[in-house]
Short mmCIF file of C-alpha atoms in Angstrom, two decimals:
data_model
loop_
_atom_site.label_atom_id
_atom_site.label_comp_id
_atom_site.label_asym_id
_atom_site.label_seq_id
_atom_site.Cartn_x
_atom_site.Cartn_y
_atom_site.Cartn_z
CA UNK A 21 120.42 58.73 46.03
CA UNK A 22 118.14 61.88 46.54
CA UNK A 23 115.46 63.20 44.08
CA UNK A 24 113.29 66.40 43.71
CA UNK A 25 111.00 66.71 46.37
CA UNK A 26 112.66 64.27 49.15
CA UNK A 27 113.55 65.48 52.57
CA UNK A 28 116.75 65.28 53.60
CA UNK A 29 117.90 65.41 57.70
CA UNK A 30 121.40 66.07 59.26
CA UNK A 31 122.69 66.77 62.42
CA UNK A 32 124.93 69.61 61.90
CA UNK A 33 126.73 70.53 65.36
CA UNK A 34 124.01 70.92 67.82
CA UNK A 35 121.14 71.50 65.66
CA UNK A 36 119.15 69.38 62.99
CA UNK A 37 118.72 70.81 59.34
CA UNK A 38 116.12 70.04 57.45
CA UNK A 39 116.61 70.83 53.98
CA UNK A 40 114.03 69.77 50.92
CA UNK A 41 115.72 68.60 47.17
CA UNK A 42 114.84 71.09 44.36
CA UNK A 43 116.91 70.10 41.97
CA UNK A 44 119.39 67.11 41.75
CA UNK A 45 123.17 68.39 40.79
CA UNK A 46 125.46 65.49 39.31
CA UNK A 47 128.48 67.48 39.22
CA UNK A 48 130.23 69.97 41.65
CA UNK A 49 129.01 73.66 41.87
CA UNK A 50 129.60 76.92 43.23
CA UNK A 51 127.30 78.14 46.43
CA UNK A 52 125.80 80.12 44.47
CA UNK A 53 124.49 77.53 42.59
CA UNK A 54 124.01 75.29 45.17
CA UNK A 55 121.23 77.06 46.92
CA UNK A 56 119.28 77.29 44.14
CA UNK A 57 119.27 72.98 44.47
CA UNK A 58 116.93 72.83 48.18
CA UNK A 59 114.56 74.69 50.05
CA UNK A 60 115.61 75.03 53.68
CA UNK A 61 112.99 73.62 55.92
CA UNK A 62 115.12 74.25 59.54
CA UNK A 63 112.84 75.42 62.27
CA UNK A 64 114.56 78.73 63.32
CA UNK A 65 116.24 78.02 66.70
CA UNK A 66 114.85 78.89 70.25
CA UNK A 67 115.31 82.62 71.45
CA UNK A 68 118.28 82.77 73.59
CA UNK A 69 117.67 84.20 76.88
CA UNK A 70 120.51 87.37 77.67
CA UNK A 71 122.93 86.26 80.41
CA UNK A 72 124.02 89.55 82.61
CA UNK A 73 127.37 90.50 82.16
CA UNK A 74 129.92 90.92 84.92
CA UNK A 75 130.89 94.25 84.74
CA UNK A 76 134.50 95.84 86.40
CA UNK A 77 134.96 99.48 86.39
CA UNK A 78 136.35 101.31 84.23
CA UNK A 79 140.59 101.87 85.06
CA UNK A 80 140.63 99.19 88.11
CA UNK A 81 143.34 97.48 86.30
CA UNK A 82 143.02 93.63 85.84
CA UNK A 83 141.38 91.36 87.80
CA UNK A 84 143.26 89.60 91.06
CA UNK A 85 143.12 85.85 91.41
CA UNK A 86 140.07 86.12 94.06
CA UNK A 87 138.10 87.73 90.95
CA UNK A 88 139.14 85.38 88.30
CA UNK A 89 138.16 82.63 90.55
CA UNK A 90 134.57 83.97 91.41
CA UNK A 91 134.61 84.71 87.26
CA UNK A 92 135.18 81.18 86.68
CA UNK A 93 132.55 79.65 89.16
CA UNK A 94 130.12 82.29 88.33
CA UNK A 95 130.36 81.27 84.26
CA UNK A 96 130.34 77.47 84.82
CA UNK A 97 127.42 77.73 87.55
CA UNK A 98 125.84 79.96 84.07
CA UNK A 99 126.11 76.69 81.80
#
């Protein structure tokens, strides 16, 4: 059970949200609603640094198998 004013912590996909109770709901509601109930308290996330983009020219057709293979080790090697 939550009440006004606790903090409340999940783990939604890679990030935590923290998210401060408002207002206790007892029945189901719209979004609308539902955002009026808690005061998001998430740090905003990191600034993502821009990854350079391989770039073919324009009308070369599609890449050959050589390509697609430096692609592929170029992207993981990214991550």
């Amino acid at each position: 059970m939550v009440s006004p004013g606790d903090e409340v912590r999940a783990r939604v996909g890679d990030t935590t949200r923290i998210v401060q109770v408002t207002r206790v709901i007892h029945k189901r509601v719209g979004a609308a609603d539902a955002v009026t109930c808690y005061l998001d308290r998430t740090p905003p996330p990191p600034p993502t640094v821009a990854v350079p983009v391989a770039a073919r020219d324009r009308g070369t057709g599609r890449p050959t198998k050589r390509d697609r293979r430096i692609l592929d080790r170029w992207r993981a090697a990214q991550r």
